[in-house]
XYZ file of N, CA, C and O in Angstrom:
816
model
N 5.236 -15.040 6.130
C 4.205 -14.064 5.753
C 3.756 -14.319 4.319
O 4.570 -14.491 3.412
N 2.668 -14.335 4.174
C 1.835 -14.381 2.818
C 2.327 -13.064 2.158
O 2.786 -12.030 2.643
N 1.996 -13.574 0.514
C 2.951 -12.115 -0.199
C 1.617 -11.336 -0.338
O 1.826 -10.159 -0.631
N 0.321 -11.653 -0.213
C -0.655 -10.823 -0.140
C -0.923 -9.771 1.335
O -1.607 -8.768 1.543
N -0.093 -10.518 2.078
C -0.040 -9.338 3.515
C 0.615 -8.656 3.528
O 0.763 -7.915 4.499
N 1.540 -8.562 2.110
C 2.950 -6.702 2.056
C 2.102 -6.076 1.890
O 1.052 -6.267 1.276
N 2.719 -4.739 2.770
C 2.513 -3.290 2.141
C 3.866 -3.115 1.821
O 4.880 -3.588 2.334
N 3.696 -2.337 0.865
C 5.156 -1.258 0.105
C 4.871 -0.279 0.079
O 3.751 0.155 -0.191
N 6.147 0.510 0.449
C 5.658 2.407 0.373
C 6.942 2.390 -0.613
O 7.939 1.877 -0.106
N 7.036 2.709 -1.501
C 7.495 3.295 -2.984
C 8.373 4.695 -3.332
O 7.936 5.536 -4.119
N 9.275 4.790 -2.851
C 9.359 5.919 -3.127
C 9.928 6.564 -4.810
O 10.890 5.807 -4.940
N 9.932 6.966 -5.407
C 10.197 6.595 -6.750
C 10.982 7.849 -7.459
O 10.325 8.819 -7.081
N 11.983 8.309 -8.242
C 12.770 9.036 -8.320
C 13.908 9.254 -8.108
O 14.502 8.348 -7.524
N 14.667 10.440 -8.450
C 16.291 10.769 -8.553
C 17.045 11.780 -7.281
O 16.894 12.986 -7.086
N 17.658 11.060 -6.741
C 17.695 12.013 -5.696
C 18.626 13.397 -5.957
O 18.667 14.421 -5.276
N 19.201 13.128 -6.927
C 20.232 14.359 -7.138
C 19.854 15.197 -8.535
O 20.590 15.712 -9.377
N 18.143 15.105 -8.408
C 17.572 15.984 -9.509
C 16.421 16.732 -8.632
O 15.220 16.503 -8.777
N 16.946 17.623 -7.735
C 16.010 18.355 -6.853
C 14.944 17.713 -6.765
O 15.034 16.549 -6.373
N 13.456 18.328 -7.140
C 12.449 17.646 -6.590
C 11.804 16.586 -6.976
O 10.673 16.242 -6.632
N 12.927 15.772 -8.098
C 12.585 14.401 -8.349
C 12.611 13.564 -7.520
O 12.119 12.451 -7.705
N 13.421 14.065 -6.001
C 13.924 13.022 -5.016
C 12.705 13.367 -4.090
O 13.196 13.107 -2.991
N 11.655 13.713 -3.889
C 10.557 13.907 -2.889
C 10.282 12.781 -2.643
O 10.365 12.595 -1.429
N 9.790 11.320 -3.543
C 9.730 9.675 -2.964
C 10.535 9.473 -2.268
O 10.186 9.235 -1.111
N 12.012 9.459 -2.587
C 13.349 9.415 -1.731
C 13.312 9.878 -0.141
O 13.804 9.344 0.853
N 12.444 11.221 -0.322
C 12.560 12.524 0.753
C 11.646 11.835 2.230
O 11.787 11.760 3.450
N 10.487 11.356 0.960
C 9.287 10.536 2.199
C 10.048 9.471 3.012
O 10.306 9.471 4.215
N 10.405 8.377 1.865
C 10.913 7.225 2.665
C 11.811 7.230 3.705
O 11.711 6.708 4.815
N 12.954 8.061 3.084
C 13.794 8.313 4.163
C 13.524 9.060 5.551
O 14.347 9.204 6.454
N 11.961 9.584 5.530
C 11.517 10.678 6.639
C 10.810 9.006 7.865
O 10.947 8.680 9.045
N 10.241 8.555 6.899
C 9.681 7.096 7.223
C 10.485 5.951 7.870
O 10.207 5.183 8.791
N 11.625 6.092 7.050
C 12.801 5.438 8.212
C 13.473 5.706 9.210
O 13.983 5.114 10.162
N 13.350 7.059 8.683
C 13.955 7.756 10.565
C 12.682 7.515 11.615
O 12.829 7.520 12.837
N 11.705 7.352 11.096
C 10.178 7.261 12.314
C 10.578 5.931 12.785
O 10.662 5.684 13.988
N 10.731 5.399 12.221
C 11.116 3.473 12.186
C 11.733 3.019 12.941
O 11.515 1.988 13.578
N 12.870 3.932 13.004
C 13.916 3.853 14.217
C 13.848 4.204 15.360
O 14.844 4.009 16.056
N 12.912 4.707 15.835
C 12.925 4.698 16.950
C 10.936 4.147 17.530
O 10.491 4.303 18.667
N 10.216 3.580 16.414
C 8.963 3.241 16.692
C 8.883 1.743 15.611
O 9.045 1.843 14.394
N 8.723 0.956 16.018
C 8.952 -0.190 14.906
C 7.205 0.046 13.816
O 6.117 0.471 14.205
N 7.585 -0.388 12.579
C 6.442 -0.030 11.574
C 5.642 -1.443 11.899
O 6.355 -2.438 12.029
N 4.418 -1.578 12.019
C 3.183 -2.931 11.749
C 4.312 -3.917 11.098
O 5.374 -3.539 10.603
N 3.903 -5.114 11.195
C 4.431 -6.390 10.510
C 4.175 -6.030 9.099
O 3.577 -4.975 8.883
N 4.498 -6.669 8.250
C 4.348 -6.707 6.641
C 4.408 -5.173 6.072
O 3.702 -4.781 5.143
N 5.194 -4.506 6.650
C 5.459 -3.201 6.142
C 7.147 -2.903 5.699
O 8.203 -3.017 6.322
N 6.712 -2.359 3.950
C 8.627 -2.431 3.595
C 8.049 -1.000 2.983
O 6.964 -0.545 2.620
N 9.546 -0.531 3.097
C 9.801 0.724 2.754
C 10.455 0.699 1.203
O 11.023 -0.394 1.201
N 10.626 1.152 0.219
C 11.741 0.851 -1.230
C 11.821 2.304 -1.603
O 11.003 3.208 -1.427
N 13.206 2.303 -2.256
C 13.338 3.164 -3.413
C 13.466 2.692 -4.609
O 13.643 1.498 -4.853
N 13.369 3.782 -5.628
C 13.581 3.046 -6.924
C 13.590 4.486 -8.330
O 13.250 5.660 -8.185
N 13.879 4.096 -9.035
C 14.644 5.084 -10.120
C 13.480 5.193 -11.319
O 13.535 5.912 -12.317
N 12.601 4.438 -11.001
C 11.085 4.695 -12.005
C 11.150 3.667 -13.192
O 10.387 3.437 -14.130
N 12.081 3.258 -12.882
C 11.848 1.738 -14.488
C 10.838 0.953 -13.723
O 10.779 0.420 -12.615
N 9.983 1.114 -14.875
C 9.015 -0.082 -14.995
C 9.059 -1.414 -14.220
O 8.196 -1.916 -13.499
N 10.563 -1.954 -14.631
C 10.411 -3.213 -14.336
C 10.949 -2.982 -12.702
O 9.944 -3.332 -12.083
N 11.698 -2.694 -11.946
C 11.922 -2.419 -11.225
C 10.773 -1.789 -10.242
O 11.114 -1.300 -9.165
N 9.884 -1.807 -10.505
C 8.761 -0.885 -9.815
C 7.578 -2.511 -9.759
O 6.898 -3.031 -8.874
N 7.790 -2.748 -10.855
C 6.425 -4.153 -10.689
C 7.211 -5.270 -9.742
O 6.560 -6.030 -9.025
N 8.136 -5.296 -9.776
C 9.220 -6.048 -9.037
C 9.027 -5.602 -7.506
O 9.005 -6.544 -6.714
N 8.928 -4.721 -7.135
C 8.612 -3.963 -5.808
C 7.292 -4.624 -5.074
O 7.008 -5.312 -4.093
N 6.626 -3.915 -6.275
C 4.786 -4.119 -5.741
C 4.059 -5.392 -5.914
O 3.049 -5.702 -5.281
N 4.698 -6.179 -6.902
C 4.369 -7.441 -7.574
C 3.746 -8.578 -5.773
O 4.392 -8.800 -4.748
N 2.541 -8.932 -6.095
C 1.961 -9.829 -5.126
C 1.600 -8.803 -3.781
O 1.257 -9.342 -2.729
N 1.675 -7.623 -3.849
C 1.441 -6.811 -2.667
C -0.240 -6.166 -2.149
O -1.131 -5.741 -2.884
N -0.231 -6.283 -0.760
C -1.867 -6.143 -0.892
C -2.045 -4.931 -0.852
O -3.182 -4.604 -0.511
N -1.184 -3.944 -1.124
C -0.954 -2.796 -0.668
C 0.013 -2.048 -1.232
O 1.017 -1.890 -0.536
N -0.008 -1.321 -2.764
C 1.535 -0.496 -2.339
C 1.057 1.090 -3.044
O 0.400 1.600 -3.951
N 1.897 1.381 -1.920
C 1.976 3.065 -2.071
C 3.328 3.914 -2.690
O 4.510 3.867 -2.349
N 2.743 4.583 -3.581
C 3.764 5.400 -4.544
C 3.972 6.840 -4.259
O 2.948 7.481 -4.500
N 4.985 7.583 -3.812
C 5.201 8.717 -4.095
C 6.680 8.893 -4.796
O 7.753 8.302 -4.681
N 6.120 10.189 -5.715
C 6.567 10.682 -7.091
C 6.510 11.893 -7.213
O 5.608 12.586 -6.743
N 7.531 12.329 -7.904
C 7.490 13.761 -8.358
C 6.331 13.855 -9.604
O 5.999 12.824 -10.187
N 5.867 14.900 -9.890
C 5.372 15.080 -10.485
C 5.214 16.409 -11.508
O 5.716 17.425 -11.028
N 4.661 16.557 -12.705
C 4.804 17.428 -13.458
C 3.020 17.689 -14.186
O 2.379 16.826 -14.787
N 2.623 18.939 -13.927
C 1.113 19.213 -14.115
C 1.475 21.127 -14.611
O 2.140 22.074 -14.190
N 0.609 20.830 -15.646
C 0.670 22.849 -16.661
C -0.906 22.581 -16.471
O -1.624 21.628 -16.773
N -1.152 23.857 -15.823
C -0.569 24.979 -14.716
C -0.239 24.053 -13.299
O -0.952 23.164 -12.835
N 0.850 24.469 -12.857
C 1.636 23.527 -11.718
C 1.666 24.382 -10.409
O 2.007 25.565 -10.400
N 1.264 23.653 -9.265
C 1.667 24.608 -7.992
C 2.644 23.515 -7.048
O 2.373 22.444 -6.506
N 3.707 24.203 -7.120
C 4.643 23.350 -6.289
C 4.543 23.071 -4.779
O 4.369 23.828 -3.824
N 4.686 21.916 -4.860
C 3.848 21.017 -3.254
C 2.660 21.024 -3.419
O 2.166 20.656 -2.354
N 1.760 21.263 -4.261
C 0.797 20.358 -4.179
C 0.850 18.864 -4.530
O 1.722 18.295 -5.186
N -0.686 18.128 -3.743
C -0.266 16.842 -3.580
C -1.226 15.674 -3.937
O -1.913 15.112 -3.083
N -1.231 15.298 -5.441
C -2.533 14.767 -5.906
C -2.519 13.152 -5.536
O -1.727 12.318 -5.974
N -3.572 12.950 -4.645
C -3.558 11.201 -4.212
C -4.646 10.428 -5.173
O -5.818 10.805 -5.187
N -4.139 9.200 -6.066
C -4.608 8.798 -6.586
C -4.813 7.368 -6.337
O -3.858 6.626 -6.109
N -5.896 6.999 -6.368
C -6.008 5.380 -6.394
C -6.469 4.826 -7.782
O -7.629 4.813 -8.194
N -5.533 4.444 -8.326
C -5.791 4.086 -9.857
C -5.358 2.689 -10.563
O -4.711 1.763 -10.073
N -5.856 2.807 -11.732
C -5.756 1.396 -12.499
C -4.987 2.025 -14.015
O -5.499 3.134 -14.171
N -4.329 1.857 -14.774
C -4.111 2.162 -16.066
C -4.633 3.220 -16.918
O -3.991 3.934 -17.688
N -6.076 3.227 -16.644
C -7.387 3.808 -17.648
C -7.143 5.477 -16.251
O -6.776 6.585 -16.643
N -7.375 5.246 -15.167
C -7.021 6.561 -14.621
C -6.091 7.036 -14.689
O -6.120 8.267 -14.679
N -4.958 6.455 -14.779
C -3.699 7.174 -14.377
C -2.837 8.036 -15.967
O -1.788 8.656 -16.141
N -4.182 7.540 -16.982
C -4.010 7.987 -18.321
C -4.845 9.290 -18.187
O -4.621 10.449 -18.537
N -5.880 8.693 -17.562
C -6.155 10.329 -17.308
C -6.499 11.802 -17.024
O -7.207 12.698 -17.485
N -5.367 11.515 -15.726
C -4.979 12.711 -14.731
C -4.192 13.583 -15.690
O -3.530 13.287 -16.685
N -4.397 14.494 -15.232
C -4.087 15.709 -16.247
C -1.822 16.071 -15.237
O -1.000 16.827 -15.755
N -1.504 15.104 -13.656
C -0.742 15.286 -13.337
C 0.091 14.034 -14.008
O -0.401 12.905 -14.022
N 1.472 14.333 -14.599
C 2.166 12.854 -15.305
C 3.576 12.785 -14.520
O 4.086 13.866 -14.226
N 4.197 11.676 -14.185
C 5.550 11.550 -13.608
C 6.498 11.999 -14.499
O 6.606 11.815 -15.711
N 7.426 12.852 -13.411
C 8.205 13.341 -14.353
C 9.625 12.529 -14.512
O 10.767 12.987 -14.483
N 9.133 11.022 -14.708
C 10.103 10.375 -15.221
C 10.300 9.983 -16.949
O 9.157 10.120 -17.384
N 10.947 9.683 -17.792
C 10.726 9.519 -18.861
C 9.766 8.418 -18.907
O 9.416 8.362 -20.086
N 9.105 7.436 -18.185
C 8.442 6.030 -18.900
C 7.479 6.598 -17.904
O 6.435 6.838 -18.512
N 7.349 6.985 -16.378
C 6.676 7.131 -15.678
C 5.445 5.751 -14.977
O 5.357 4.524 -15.023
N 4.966 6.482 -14.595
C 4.343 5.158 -13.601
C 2.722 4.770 -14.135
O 1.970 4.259 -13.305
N 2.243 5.017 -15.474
C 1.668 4.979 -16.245
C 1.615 3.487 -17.115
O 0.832 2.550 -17.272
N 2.966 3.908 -17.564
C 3.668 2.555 -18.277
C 3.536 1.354 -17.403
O 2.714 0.499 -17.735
N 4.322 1.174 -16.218
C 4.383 0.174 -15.386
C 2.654 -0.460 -15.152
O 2.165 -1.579 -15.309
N 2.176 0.651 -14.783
C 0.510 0.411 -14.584
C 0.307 -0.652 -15.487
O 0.354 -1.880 -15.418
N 0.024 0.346 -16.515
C -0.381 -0.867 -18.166
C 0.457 -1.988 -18.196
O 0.021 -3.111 -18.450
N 1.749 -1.731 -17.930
C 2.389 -3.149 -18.176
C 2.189 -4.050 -17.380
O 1.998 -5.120 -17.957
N 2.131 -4.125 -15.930
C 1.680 -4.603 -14.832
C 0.277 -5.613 -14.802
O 0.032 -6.780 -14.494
N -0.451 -4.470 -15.296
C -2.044 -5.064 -15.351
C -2.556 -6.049 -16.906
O -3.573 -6.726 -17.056
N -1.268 -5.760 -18.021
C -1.160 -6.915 -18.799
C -0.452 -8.205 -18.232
O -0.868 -9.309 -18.584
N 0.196 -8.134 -17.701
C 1.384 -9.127 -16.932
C 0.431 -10.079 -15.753
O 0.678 -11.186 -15.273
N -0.773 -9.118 -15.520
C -1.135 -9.979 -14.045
C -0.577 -9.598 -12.803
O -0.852 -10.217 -11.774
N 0.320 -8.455 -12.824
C 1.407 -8.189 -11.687
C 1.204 -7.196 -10.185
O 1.861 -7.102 -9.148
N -0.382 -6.381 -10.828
C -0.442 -5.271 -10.412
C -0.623 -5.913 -8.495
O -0.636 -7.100 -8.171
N -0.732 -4.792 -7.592
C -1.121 -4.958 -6.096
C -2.647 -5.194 -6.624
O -3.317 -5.146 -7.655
N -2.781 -5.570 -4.789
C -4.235 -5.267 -4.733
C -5.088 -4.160 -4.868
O -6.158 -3.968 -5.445
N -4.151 -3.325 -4.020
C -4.572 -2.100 -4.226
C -3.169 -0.806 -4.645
O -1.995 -1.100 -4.420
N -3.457 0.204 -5.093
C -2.293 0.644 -5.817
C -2.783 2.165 -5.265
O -3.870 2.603 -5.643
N -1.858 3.005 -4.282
C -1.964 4.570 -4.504
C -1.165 5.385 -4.516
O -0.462 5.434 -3.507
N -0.924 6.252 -5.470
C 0.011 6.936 -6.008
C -0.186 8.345 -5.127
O -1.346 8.755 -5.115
N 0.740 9.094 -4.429
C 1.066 10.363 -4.268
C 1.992 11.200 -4.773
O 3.149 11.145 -4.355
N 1.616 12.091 -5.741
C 2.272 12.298 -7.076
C 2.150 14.196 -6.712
O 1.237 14.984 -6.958
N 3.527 14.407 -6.032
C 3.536 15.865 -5.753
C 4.228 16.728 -6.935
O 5.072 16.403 -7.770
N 3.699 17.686 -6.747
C 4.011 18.688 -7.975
C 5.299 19.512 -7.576
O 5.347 20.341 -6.666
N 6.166 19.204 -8.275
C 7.875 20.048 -8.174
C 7.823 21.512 -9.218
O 7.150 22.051 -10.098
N 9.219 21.698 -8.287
C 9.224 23.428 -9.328
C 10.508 22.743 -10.189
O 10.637 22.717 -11.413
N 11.607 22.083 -8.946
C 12.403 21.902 -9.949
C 13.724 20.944 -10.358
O 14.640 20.739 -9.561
N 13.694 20.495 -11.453
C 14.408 19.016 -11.809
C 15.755 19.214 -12.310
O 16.271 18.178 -12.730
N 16.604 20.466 -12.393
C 17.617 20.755 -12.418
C 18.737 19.513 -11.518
O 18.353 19.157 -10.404
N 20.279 18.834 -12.152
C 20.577 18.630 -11.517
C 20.916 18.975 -10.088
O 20.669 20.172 -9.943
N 21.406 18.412 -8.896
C 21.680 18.570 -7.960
C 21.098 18.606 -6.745
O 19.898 18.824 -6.916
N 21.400 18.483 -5.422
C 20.600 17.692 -4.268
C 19.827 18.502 -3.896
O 19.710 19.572 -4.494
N 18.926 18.119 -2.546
C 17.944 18.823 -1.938
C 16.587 19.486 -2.772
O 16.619 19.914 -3.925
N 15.686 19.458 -2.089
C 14.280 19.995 -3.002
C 14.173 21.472 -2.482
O 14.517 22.066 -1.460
N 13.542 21.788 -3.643
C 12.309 23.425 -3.529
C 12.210 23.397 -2.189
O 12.002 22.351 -1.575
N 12.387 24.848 -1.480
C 11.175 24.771 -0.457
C 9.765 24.484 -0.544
O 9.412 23.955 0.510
N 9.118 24.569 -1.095
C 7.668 24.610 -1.422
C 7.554 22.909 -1.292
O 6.652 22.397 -0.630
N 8.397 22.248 -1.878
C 8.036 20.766 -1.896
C 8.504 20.332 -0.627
O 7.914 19.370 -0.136
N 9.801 21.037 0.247
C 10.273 20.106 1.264
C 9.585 20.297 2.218
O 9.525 19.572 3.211
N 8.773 21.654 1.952
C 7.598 21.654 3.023
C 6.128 20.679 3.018
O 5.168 20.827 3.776
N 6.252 19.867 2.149
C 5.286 18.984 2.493
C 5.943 17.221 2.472
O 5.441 16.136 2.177
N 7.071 17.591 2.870
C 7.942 15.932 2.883
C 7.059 15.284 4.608
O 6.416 14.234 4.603
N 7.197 16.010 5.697
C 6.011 15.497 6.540
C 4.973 15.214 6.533
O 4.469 14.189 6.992
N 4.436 16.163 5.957
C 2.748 16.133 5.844
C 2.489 14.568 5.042
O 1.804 13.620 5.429
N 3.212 14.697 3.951
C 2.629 13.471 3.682
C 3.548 12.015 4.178
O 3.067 10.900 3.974
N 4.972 12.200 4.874
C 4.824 10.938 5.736
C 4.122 10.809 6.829
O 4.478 9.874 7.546
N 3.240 11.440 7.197
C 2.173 11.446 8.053
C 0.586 10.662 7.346
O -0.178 9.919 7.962
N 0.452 11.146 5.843
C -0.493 10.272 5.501
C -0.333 9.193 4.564
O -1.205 8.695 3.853
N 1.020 8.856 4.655
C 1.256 7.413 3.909
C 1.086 6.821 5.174
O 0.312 5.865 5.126
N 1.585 7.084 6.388
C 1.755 6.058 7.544
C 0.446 5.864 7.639
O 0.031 4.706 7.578
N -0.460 6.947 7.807
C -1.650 6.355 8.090
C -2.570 5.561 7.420
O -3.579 5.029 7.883
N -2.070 5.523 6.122
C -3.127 4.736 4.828
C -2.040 3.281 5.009
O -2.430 2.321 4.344
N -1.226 3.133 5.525
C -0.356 2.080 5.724
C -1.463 0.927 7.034
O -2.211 -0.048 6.972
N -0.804 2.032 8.270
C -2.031 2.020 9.228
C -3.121 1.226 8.752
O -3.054 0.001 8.650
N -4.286 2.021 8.413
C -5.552 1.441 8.270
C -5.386 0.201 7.353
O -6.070 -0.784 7.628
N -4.596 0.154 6.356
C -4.976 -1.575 5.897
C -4.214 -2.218 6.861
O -4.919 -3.223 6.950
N -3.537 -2.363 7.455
C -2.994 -3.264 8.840
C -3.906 -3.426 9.895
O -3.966 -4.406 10.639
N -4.720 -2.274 9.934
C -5.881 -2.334 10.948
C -6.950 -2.761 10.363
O -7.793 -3.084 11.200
N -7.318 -2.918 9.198
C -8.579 -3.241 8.251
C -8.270 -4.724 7.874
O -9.256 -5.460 7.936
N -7.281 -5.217 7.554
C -6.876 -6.657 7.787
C -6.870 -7.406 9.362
O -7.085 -8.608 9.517
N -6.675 -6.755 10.119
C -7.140 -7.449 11.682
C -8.407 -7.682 11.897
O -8.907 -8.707 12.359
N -9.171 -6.257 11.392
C -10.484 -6.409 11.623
C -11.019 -7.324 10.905
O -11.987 -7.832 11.471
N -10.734 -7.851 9.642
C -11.343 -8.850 9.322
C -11.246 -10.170 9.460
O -11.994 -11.127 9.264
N -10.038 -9.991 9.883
C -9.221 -11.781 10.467
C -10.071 -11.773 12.001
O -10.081 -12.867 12.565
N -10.635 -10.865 12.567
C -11.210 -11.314 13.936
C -12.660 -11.377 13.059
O -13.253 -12.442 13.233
N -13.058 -10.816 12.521
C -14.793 -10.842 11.748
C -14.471 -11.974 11.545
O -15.020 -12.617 12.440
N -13.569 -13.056 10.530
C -13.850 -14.094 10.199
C -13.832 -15.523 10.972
O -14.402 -16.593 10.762
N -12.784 -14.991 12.109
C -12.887 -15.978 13.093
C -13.775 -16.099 13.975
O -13.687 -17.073 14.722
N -14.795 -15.228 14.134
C -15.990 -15.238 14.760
C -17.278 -15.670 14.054
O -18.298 -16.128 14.567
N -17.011 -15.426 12.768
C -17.789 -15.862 11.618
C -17.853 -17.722 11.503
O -18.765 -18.545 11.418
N -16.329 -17.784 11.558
C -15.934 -19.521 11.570
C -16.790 -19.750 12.976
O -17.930 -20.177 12.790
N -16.507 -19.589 13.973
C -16.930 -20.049 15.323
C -18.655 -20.110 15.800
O -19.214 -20.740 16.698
N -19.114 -19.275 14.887
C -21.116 -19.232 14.868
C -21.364 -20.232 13.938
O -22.242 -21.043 14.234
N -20.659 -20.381 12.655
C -21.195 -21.458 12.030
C -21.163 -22.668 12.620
O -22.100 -23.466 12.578
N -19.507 -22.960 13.500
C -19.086 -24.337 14.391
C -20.426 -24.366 15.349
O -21.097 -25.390 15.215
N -20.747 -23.737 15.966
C -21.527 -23.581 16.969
C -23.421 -23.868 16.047
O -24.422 -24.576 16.156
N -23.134 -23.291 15.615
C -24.724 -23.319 14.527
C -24.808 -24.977 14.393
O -25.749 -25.616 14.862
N -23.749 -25.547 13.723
C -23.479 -27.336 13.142
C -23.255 -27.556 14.309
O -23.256 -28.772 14.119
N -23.066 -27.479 15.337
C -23.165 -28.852 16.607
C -24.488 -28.239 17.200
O -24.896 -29.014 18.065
N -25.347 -27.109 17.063
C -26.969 -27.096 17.369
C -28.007 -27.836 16.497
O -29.197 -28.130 16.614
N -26.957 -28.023 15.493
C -27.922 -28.633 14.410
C -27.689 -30.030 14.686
O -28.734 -30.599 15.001
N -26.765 -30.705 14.674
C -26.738 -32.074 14.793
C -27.457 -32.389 16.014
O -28.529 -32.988 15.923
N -26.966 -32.038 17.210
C -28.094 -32.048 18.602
C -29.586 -31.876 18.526
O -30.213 -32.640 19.259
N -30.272 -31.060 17.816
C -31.448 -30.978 17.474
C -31.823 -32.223 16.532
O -32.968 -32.673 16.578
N -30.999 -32.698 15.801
C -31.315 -34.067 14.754
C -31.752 -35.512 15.298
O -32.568 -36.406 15.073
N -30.495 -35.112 16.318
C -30.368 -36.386 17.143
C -31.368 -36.531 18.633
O -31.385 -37.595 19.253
N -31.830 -35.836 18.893
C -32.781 -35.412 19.693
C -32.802 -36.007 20.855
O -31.816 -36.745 20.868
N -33.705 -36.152 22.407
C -33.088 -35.711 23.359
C -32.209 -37.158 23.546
O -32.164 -37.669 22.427
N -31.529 -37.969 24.483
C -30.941 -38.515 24.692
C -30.929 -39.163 25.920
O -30.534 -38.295 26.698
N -31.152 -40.299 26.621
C -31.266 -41.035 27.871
C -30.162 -41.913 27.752
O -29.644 -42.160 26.663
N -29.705 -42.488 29.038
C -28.943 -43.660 29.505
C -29.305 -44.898 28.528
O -30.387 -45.467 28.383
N -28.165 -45.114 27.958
C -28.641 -46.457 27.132
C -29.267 -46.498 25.855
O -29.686 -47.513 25.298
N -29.320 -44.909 25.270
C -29.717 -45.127 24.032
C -28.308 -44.432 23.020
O -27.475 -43.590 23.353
N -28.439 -45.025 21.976
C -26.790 -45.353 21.411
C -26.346 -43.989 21.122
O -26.920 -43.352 20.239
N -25.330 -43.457 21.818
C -24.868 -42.189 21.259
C -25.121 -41.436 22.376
O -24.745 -40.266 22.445
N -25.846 -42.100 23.443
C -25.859 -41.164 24.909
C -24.719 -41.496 25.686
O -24.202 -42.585 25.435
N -24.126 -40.672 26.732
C -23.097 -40.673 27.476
C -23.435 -41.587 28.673
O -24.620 -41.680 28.992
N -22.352 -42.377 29.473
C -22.745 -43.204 30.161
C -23.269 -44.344 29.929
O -23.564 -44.330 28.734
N -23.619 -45.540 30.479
C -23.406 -46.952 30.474
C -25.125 -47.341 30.909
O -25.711 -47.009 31.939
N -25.642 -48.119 29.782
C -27.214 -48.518 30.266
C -27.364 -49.077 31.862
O -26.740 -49.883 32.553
N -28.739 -48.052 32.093
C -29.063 -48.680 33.882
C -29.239 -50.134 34.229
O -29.444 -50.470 35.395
C-alpha cells in the first residue's frame, strides 16, 4: 500500500484524566465496530498522549488523518463537538484549544515546517467538563462517544469511496485517450487494401 492511501483516526489524550480520554473513548468504540465488520483497506486506528512528535509520526505521509481530542473553550458546553479542517493559521484561530499542554496546534506548525503534515487533516475537538484525575468521562461527553464514531467512520468512508471513484474516473480517462490514439493513427494511415504495406494479409 502506498503511504498516501492511509487513513488514521487519532485518538489523542489521557485516559485516566476523565474527559481527556474521549479520543481514547472513540477509538476504542471504533474497534469494537471492527470486530465484528472489517474497516476499508488502508484504515488504522492510533492512540496517542498529544506529543507533538508522536502525533506527526502517526499522520506523517497520510492521505487522510482524523483527530479527536478533548478540548477546552470559555464559555464551554460539555459534549459539544467542534469539527475542524485546518492548517496551522486556523487552528490558531479557533477560539476551542486542546487541553493538552503543547496541544495539536504545535504539532500543526511543526509538521507543516517539517513537510510532514497529511493530505488532509480533521480535527474533532469535543468540549469536556472534566480533567480531574481518574477513569471514565462526564456524562455529557460519554454521551456523544457514538455519535461521533458514527461520523469519523463516515468521513473515513467517503475518502475510501472518493479515492475509488477516482481510480475508476481515471481508468476510463486512460482508456478514451488509448482509444482516441489508435482513431488517430487509423485516420493517418488511411483506408487500407491487400498489398499495401501495413495492410493485413498477403498481396493478391
Amino acid at each position: 500500500m502506498e503511504a498516501r492511501e492511509r487513513v488514521v483516526v487519532i485518538g489523542v489524550g489521557n485516559d485516566f484524566r476523565r474527559d481527556d480520554g474521549v479520543g481514547w473513548a472513540v477509538v476504542r468504540r471504533l474497534r469494537e465496530r471492527a470486530a465484528g465488520k472489517a474497516l476499508p483497506p488502508g484504515i488504522e486506528l492510533a492512540t496517542c498522549d498529544g506529543d507533538p512528535g508522536r502525533l506527526i509520526g502517526l499522520w506523517e505521509g497520510a492521505a487522510l488523518a482524523v483527530v479527536v481530542d478533548a478540548a477546552h473553550a470559555h464559555p464551554g458546553t460539555p459534549g459539544r463537538v467542534h469539527r475542524l479542517a485546518l492548517d496551522g493559521d486556523s487552528l490558531a484561530r479557533t477560539s476551542a484549544t486542546s487541553s493538552h499542554g503543547l496541544g495539536l496546534g504545535e504539532a500543526v506548525r511543526l509538521a507543516a515546517a517539517l513537510g510532514m503534515l497529511p493530505g488532509r487533516l480533521v480535527v474533532h475537538a469535543v468540549e469536556g467538563a472534566e480533567t480531574c484525575f481518574g477513569p471514565g468521562l462526564s456524562p455529557a461527553v460519554a454521551a456523544v462517544v457514538d455519535v461521533l464514531a458514527d461520523c469519523v467512520e463516515q468521513e473515513v468512508v467517503r475518502e475510501v469511496a472518493g479515492r475509488a471513484t477516482a481510480d475508476t474516473a481515471d481508468a476510463a480517462n486512460a482508456a478514451n485517450a488509448a482509444n482516441a490514439a489508435n482513431a488517430a493513427d487509423a485516420a493517418r494511415q488511411g483506408p487500407q487494401t491487400p498489398g499495401t504495406p501495413g495492410a493485413r494479409g498477403r498481396p493478391a
